[in-house]
Coordinates of N, CA and C in Angstrom, one line a residue:
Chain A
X234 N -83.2 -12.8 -67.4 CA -83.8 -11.5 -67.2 C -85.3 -11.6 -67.0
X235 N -86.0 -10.7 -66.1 CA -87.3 -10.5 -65.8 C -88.2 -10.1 -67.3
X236 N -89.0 -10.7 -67.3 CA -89.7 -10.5 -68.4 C -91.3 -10.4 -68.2
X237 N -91.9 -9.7 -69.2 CA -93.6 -9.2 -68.5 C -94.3 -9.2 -70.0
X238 N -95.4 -10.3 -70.1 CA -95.6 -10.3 -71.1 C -97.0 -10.2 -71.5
X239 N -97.2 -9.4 -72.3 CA -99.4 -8.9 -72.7 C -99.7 -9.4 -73.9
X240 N -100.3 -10.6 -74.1 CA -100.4 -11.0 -75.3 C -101.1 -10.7 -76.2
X241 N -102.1 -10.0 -75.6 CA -103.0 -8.7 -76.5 C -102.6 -7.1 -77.0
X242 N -102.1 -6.8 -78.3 CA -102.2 -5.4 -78.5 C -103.1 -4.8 -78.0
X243 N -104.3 -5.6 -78.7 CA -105.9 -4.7 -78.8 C -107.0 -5.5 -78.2
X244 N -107.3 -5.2 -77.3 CA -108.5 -5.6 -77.0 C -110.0 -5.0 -77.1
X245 N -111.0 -4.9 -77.7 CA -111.9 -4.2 -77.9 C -113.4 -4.7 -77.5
X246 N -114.4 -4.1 -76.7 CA -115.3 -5.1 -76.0 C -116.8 -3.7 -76.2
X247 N -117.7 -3.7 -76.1 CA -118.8 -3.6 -76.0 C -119.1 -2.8 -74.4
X248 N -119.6 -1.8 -74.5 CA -120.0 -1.2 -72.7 C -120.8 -2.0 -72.1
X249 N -120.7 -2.4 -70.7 CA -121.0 -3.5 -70.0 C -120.9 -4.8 -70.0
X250 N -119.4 -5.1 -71.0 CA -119.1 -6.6 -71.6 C -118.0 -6.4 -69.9
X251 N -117.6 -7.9 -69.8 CA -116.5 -8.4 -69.3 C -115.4 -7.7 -70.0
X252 N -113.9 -7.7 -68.9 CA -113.0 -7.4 -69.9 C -111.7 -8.2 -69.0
X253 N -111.0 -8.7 -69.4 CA -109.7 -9.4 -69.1 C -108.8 -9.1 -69.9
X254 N -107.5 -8.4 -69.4 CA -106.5 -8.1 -69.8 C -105.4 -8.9 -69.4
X255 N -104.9 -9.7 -70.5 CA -103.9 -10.3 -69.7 C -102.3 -10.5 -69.6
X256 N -101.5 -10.5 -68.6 CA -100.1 -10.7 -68.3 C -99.7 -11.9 -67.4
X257 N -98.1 -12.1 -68.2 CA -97.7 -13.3 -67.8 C -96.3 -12.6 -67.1
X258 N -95.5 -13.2 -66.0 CA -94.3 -12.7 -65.8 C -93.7 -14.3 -65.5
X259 N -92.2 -13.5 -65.6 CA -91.3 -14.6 -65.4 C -90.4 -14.5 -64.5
X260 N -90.7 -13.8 -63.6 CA -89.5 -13.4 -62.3 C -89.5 -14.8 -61.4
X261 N -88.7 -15.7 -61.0 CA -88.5 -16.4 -60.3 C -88.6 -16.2 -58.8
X262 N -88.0 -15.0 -58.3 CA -88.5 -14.9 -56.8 C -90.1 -14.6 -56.8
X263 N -90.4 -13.7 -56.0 CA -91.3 -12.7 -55.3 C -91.4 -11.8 -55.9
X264 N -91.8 -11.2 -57.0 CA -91.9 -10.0 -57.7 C -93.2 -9.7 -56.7
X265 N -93.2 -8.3 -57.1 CA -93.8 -7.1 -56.8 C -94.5 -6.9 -58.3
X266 N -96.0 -7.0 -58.6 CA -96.3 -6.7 -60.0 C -98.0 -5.6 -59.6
X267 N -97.6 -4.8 -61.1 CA -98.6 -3.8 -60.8 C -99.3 -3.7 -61.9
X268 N -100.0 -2.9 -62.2 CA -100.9 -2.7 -63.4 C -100.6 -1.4 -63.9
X269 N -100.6 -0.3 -64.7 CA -100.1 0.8 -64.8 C -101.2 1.1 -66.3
X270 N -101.9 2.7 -65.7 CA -102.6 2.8 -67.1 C -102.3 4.1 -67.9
X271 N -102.6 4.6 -68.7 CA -102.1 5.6 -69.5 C -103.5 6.0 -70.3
X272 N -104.1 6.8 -70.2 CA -105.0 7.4 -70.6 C -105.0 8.9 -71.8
X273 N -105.6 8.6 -72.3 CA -105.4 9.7 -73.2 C -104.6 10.8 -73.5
X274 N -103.9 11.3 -73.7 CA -102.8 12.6 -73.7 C -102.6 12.5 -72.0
X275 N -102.8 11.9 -71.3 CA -102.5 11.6 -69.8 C -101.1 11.0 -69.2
X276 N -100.8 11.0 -68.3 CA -99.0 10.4 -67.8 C -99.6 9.0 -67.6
X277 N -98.3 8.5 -67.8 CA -98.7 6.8 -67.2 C -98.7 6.8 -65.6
X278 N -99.8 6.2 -65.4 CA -100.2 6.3 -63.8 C -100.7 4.9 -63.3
X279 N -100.1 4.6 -62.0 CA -100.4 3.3 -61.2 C -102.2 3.0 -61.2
X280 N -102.4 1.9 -61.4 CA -103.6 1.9 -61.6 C -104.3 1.0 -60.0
X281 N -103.1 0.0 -60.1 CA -103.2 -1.0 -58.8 C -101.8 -2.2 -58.9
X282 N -101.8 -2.9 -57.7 CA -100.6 -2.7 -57.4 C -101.3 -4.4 -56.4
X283 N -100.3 -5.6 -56.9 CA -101.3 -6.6 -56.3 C -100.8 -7.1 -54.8
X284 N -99.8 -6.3 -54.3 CA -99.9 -6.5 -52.9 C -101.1 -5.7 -52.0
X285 N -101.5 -4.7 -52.5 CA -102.9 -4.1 -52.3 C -104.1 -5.0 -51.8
X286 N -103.9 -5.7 -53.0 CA -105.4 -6.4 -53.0 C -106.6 -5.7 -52.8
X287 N -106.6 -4.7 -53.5 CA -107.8 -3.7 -53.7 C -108.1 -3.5 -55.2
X288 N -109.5 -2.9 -55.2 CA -110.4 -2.4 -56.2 C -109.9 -1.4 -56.7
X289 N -109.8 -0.9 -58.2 CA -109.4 0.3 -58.3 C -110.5 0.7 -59.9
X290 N -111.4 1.5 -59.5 CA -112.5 2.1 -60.7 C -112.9 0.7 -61.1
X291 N -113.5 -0.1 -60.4 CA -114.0 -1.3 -60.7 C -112.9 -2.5 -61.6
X292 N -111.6 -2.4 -61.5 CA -110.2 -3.1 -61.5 C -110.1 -4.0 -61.1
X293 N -109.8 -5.1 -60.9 CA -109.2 -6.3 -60.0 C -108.0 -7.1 -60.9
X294 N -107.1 -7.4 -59.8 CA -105.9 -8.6 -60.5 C -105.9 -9.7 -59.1
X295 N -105.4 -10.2 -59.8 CA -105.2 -11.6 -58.8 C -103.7 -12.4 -59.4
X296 N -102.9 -12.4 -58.6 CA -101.4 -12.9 -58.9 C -101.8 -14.4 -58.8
X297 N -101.6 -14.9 -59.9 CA -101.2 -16.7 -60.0 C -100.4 -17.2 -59.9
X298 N -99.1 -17.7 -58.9 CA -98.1 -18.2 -59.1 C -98.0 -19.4 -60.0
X299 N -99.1 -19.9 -59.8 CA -98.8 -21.3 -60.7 C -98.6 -21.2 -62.1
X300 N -99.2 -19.9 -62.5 CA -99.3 -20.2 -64.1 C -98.7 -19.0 -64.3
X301 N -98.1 -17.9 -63.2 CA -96.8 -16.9 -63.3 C -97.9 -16.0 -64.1
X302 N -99.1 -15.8 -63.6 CA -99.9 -14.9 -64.5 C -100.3 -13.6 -63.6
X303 N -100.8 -12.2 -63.7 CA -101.6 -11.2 -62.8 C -102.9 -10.8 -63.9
X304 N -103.6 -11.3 -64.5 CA -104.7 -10.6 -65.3 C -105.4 -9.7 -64.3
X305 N -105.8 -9.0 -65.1 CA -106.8 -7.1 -64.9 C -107.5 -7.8 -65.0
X306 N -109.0 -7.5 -64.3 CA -110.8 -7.9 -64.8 C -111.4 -6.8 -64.4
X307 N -112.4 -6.6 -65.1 CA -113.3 -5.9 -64.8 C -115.0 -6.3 -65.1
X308 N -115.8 -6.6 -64.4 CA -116.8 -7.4 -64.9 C -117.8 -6.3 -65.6
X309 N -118.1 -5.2 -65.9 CA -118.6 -4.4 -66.8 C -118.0 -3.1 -67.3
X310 N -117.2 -3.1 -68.3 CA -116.3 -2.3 -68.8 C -117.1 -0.9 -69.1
X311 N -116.2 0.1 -69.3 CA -117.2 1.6 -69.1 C -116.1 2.0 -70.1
X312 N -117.2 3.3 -71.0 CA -116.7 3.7 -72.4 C -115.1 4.5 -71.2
X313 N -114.9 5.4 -70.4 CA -114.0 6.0 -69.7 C -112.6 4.8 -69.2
X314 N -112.7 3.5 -69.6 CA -112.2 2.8 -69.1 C -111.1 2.5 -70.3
X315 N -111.0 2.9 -71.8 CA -110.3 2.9 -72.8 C -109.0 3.8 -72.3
X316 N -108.2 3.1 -72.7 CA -106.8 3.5 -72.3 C -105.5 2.3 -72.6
X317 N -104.8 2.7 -73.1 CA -103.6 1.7 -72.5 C -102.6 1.2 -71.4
X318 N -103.4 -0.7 -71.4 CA -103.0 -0.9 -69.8 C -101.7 -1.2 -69.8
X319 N -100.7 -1.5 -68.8 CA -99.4 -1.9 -68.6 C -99.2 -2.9 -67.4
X320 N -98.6 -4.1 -67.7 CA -98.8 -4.9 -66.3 C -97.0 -4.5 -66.5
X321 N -96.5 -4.8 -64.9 CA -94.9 -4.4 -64.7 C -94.7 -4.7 -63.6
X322 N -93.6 -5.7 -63.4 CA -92.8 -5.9 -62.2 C -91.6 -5.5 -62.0
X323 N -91.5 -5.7 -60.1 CA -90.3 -5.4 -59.5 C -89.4 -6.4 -59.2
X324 N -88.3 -6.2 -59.7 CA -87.2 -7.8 -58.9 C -87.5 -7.1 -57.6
X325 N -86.9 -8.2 -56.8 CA -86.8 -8.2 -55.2 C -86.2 -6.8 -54.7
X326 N -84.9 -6.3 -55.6 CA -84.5 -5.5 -54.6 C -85.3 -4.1 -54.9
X327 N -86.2 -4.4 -56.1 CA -87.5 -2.9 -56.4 C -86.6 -1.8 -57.3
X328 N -85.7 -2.5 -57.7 CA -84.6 -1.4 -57.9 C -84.9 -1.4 -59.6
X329 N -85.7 -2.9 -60.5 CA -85.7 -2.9 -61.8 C -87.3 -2.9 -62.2
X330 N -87.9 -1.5 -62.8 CA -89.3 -2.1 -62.9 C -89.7 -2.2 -64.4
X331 N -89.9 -3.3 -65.1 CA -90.1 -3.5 -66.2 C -91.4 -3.4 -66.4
X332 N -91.5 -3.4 -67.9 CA -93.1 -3.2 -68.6 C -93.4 -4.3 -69.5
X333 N -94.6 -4.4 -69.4 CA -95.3 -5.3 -70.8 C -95.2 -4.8 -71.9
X334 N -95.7 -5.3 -72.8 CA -95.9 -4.4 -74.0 C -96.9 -3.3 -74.4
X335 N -98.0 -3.3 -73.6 CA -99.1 -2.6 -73.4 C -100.2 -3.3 -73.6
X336 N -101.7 -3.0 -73.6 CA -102.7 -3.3 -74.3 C -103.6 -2.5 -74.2
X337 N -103.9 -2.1 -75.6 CA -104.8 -1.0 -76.0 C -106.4 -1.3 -75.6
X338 N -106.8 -0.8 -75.0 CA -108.4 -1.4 -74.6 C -109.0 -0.4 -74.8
X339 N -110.3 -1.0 -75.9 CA -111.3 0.0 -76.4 C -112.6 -0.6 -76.4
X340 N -113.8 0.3 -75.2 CA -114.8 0.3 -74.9 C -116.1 0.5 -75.6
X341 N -116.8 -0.1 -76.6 CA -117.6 0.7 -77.3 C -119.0 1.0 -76.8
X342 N -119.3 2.2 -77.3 CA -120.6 2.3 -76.8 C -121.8 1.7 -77.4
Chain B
X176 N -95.1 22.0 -55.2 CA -96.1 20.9 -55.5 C -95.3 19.6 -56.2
X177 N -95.0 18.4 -55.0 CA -94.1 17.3 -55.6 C -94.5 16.8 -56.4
X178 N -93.3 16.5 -57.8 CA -93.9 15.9 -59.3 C -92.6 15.4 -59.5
X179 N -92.6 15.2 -60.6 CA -91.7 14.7 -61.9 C -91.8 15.9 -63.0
X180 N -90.7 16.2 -63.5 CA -90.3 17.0 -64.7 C -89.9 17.0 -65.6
X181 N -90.7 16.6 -67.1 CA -89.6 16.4 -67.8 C -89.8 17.5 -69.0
X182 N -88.3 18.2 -69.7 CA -88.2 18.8 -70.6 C -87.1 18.5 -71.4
X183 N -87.3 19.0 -72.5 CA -88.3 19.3 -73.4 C -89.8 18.7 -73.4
X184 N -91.0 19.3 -73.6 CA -91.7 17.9 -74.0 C -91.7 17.6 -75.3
X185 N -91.6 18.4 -76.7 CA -91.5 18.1 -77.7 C -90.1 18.6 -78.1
X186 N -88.9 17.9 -79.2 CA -87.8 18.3 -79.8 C -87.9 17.9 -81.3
X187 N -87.5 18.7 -82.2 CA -86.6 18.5 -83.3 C -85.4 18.8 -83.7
X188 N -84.7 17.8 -84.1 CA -83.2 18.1 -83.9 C -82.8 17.5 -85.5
X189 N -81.7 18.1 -86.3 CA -81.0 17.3 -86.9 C -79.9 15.8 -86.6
X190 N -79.9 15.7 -87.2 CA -78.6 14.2 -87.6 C -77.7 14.9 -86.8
X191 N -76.7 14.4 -85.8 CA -75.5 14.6 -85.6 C -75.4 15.3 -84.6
X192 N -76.9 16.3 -83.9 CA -76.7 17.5 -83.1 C -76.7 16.4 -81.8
X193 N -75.7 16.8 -80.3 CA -76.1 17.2 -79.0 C -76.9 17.1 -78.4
X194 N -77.6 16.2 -77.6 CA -79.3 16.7 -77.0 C -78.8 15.8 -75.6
X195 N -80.0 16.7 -74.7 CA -80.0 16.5 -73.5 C -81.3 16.4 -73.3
X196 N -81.9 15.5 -72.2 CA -83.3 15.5 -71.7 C -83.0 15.6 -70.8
X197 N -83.8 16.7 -70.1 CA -84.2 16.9 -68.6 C -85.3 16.0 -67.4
X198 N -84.7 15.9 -66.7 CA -86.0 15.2 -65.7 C -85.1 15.3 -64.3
X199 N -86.6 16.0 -63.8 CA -86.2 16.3 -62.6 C -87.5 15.8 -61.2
X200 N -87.4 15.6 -60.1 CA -88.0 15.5 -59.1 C -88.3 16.1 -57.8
X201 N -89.2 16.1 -57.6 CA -89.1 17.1 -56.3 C -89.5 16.3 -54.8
X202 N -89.8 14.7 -55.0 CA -89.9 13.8 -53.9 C -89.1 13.1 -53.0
X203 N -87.6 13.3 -54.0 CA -86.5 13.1 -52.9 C -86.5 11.5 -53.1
X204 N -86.9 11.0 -54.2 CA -86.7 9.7 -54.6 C -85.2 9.3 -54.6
X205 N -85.2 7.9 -54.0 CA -84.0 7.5 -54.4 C -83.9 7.1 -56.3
X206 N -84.8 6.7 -56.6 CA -84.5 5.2 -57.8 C -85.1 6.5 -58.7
X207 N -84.5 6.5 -60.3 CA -85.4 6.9 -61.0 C -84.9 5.9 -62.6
X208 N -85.5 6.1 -63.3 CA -85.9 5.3 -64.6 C -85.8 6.0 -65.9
X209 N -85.4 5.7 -66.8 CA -86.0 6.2 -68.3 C -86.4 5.2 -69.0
X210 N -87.4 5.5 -69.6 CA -87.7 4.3 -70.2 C -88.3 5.0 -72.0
X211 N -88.2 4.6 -73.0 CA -88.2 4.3 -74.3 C -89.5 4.0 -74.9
X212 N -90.5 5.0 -75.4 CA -91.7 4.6 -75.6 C -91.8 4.5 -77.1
X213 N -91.6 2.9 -77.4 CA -92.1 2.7 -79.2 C -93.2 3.5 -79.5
X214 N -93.3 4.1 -80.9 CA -94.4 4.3 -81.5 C -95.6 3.3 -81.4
X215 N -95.2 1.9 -81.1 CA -96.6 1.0 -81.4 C -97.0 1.1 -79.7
X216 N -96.2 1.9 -78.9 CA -96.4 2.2 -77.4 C -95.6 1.4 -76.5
X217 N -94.9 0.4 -76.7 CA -94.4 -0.7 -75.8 C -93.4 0.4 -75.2
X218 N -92.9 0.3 -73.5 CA -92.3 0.7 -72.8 C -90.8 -0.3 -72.7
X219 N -89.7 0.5 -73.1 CA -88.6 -0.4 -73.1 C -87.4 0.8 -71.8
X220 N -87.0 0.0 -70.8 CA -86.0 0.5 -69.8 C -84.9 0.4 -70.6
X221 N -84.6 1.9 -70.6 CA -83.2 1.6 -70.8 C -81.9 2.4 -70.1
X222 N -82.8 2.8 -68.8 CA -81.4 3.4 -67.4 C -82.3 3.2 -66.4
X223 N -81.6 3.2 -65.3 CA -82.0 3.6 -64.2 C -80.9 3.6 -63.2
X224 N -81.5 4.4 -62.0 CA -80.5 4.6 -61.0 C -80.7 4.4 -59.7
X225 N -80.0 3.5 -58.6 CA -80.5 3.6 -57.3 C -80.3 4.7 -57.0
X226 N -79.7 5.8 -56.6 CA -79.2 6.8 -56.1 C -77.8 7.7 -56.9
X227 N -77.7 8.9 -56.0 CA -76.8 9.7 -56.4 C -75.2 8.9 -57.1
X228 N -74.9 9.3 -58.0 CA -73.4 8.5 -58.5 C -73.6 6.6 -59.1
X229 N -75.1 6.7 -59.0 CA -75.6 5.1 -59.4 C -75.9 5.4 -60.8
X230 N -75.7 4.5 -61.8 CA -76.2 4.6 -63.3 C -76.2 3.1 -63.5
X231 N -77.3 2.6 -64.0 CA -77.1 1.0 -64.6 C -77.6 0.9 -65.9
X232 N -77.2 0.1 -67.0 CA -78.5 0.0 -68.4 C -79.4 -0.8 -68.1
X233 N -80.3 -0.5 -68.5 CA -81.4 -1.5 -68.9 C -81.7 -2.4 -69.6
X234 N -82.7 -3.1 -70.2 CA -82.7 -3.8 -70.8 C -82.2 -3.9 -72.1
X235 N -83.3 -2.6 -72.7 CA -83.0 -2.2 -74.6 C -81.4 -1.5 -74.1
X236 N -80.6 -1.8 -75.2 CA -79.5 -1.3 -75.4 C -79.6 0.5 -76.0
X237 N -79.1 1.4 -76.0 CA -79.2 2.8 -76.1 C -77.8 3.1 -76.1
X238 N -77.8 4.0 -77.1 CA -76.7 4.8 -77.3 C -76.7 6.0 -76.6
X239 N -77.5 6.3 -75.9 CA -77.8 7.4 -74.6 C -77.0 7.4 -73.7
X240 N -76.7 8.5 -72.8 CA -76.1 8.0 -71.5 C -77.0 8.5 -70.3
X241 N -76.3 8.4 -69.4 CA -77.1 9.3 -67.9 C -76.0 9.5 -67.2
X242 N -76.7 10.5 -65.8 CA -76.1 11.0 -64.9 C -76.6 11.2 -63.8
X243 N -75.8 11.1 -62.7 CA -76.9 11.3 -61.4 C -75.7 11.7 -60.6
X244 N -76.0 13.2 -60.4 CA -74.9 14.0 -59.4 C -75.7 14.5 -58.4
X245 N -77.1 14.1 -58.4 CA -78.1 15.2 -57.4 C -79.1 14.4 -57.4
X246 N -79.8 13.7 -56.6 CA -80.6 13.5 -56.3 C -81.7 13.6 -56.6
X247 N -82.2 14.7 -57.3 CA -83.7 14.9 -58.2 C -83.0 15.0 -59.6
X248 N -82.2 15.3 -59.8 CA -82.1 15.2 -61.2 C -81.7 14.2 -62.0
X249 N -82.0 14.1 -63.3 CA -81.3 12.6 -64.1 C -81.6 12.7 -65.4
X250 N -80.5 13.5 -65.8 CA -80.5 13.9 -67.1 C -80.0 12.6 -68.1
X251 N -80.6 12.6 -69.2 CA -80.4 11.8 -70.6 C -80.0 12.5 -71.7
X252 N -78.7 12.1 -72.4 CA -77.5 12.8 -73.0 C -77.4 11.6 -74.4
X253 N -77.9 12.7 -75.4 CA -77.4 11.6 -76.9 C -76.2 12.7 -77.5
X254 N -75.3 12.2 -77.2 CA -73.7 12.9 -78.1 C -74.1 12.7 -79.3
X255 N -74.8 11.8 -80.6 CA -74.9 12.4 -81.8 C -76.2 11.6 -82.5
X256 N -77.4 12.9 -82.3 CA -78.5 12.2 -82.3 C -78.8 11.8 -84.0
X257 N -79.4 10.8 -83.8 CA -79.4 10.0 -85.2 C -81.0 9.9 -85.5
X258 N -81.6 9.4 -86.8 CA -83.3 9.7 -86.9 C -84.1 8.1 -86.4
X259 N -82.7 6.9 -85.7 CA -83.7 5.8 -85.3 C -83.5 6.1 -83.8
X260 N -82.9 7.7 -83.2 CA -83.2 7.6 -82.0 C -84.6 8.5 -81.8
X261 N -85.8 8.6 -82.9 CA -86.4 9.3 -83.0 C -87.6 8.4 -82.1
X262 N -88.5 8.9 -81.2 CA -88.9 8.1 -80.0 C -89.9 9.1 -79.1
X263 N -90.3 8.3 -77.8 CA -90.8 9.4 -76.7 C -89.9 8.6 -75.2
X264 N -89.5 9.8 -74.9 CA -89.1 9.1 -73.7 C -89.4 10.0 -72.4
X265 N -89.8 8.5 -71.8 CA -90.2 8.3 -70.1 C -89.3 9.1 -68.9
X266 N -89.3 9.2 -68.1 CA -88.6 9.6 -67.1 C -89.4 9.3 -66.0
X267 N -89.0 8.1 -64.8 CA -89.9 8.1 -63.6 C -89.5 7.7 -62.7
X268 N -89.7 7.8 -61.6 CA -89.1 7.5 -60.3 C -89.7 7.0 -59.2
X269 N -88.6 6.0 -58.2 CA -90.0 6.0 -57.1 C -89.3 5.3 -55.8
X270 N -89.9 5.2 -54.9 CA -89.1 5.0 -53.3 C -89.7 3.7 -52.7
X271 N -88.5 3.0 -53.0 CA -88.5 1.5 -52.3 C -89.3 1.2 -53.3
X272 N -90.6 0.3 -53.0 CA -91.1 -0.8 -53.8 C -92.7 0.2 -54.0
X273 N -92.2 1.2 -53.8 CA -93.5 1.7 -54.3 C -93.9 2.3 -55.6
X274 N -95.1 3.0 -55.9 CA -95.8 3.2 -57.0 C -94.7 4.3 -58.3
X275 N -94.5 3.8 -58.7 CA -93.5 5.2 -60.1 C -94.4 6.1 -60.5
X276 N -93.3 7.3 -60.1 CA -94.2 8.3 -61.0 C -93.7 8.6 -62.1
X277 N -94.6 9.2 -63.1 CA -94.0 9.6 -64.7 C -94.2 11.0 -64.7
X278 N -93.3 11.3 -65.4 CA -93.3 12.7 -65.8 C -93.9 12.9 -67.4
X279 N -93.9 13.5 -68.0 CA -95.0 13.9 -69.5 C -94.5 13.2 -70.5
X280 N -93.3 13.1 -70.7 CA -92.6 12.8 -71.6 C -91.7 13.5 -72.2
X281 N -90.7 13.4 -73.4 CA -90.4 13.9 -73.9 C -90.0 13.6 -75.4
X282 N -90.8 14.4 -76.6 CA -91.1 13.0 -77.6 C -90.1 14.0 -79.1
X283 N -89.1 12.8 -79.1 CA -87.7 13.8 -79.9 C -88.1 13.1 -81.0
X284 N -87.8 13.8 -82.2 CA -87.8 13.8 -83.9 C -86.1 14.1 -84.3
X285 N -86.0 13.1 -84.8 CA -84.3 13.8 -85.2 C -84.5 13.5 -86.4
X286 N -84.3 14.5 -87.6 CA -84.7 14.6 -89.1 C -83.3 14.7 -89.7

């Protein structure tokens, strides 16, 4: 079975620190893996999506196959940036999209 | 205005009662989802559907069911709700390999 894994609950960093969130997956084909955030009394919402390969509110991932990893970065984190992230893939047919476990990221001012 | 819908957003229910969750769409999605939000937050699947007459389980096991007679709709059904199905649950949907939407939730207390 596909599995998505955040090995951080909590991450907590300093405004203008680095921030790396990280996820591992285990899908053997081609997954399809996204990032998904959830913001305060807010719906969980696509954040970025790594066939994109785009920026999202100063966001980046980069899919690793070799080490089966997609980490979030952000090179200067912003107090608005606290929210809980979600990394999650698609098997091939897009039909099963699993979740990580979350990770709570908190920005301090 | 295309969304996701889900109702109730808030329930309390006794031991033993009946419940239904609503979730509906207005995008004409094929695929939609439920998914199981632990209190410590972790997202657990436990339905989804390709389409109309499609029902599969998920990962987490649930004593829930589903249904998909219509296309935007995809209702979640506990025949006798108990206090460890007390939870928030997801409802989301999405077309081909693209982005899922979520609906609010719906976050049941069974006392």
């Amino acid at each position: 079975a596909q599995r998505v894994t955040q090995p951080e609950k909590l991450l907590s960093v300093f405004k203008g620190a680095p921030v790396e969130l990280k996820c591992n997956y285990s899908y053997s084909g081609s997954p399809e893996l996204f990032w998904y955030v959830q913001y305060s009394r807010q719906r969980l919402q696509l954040l970025l999506r790594h066939i994109s390969r785009e920026s999202i509110k100063g966001f980046t991932a980069d899919l690793n196959k070799g080490e089966t990893s997609f980490h979030l970065k952000k090179p200067f984190a912003q107090e608005e940036d606290s929210a809980m992230y979600y990394c999650a893939q698609n098997n091939n047919a897009g039909n099963m999209l699993t979740f990580g476990g979350g990770t709570r990221l908190m920005v301090k001012p | 205005e295309a969304d996701i819908y889900q109702t109730p957003r808030y329930l309390v229910i006794g031991t033993g009662k009946k419940i239904t969750l609503e979730c509906s769409q207005t995008m004409g999605h094929d695929k939609m989802y439920w998914y199981q939000q632990d209190p410590g937050m972790e997202l657990h699947l436990i339905h989804y559907s390709y389409g109309v007459n499609s029902t599969e389980k998920g990962d987490l096991s649930s004593e829930s069911t589903v249904s998909r007679i219509r296309t935007e709709h995809f209702p979640l059904t506990l025949e006798s709700a108990r206090p460890s199905h007390t939870s928030q649950y997801l409802c989301a949907s999405t077309e081909g390999n693209t982005e899922a939407f979520f609906g609010q939730g719906t976050r049941l207390t069974v006392v």
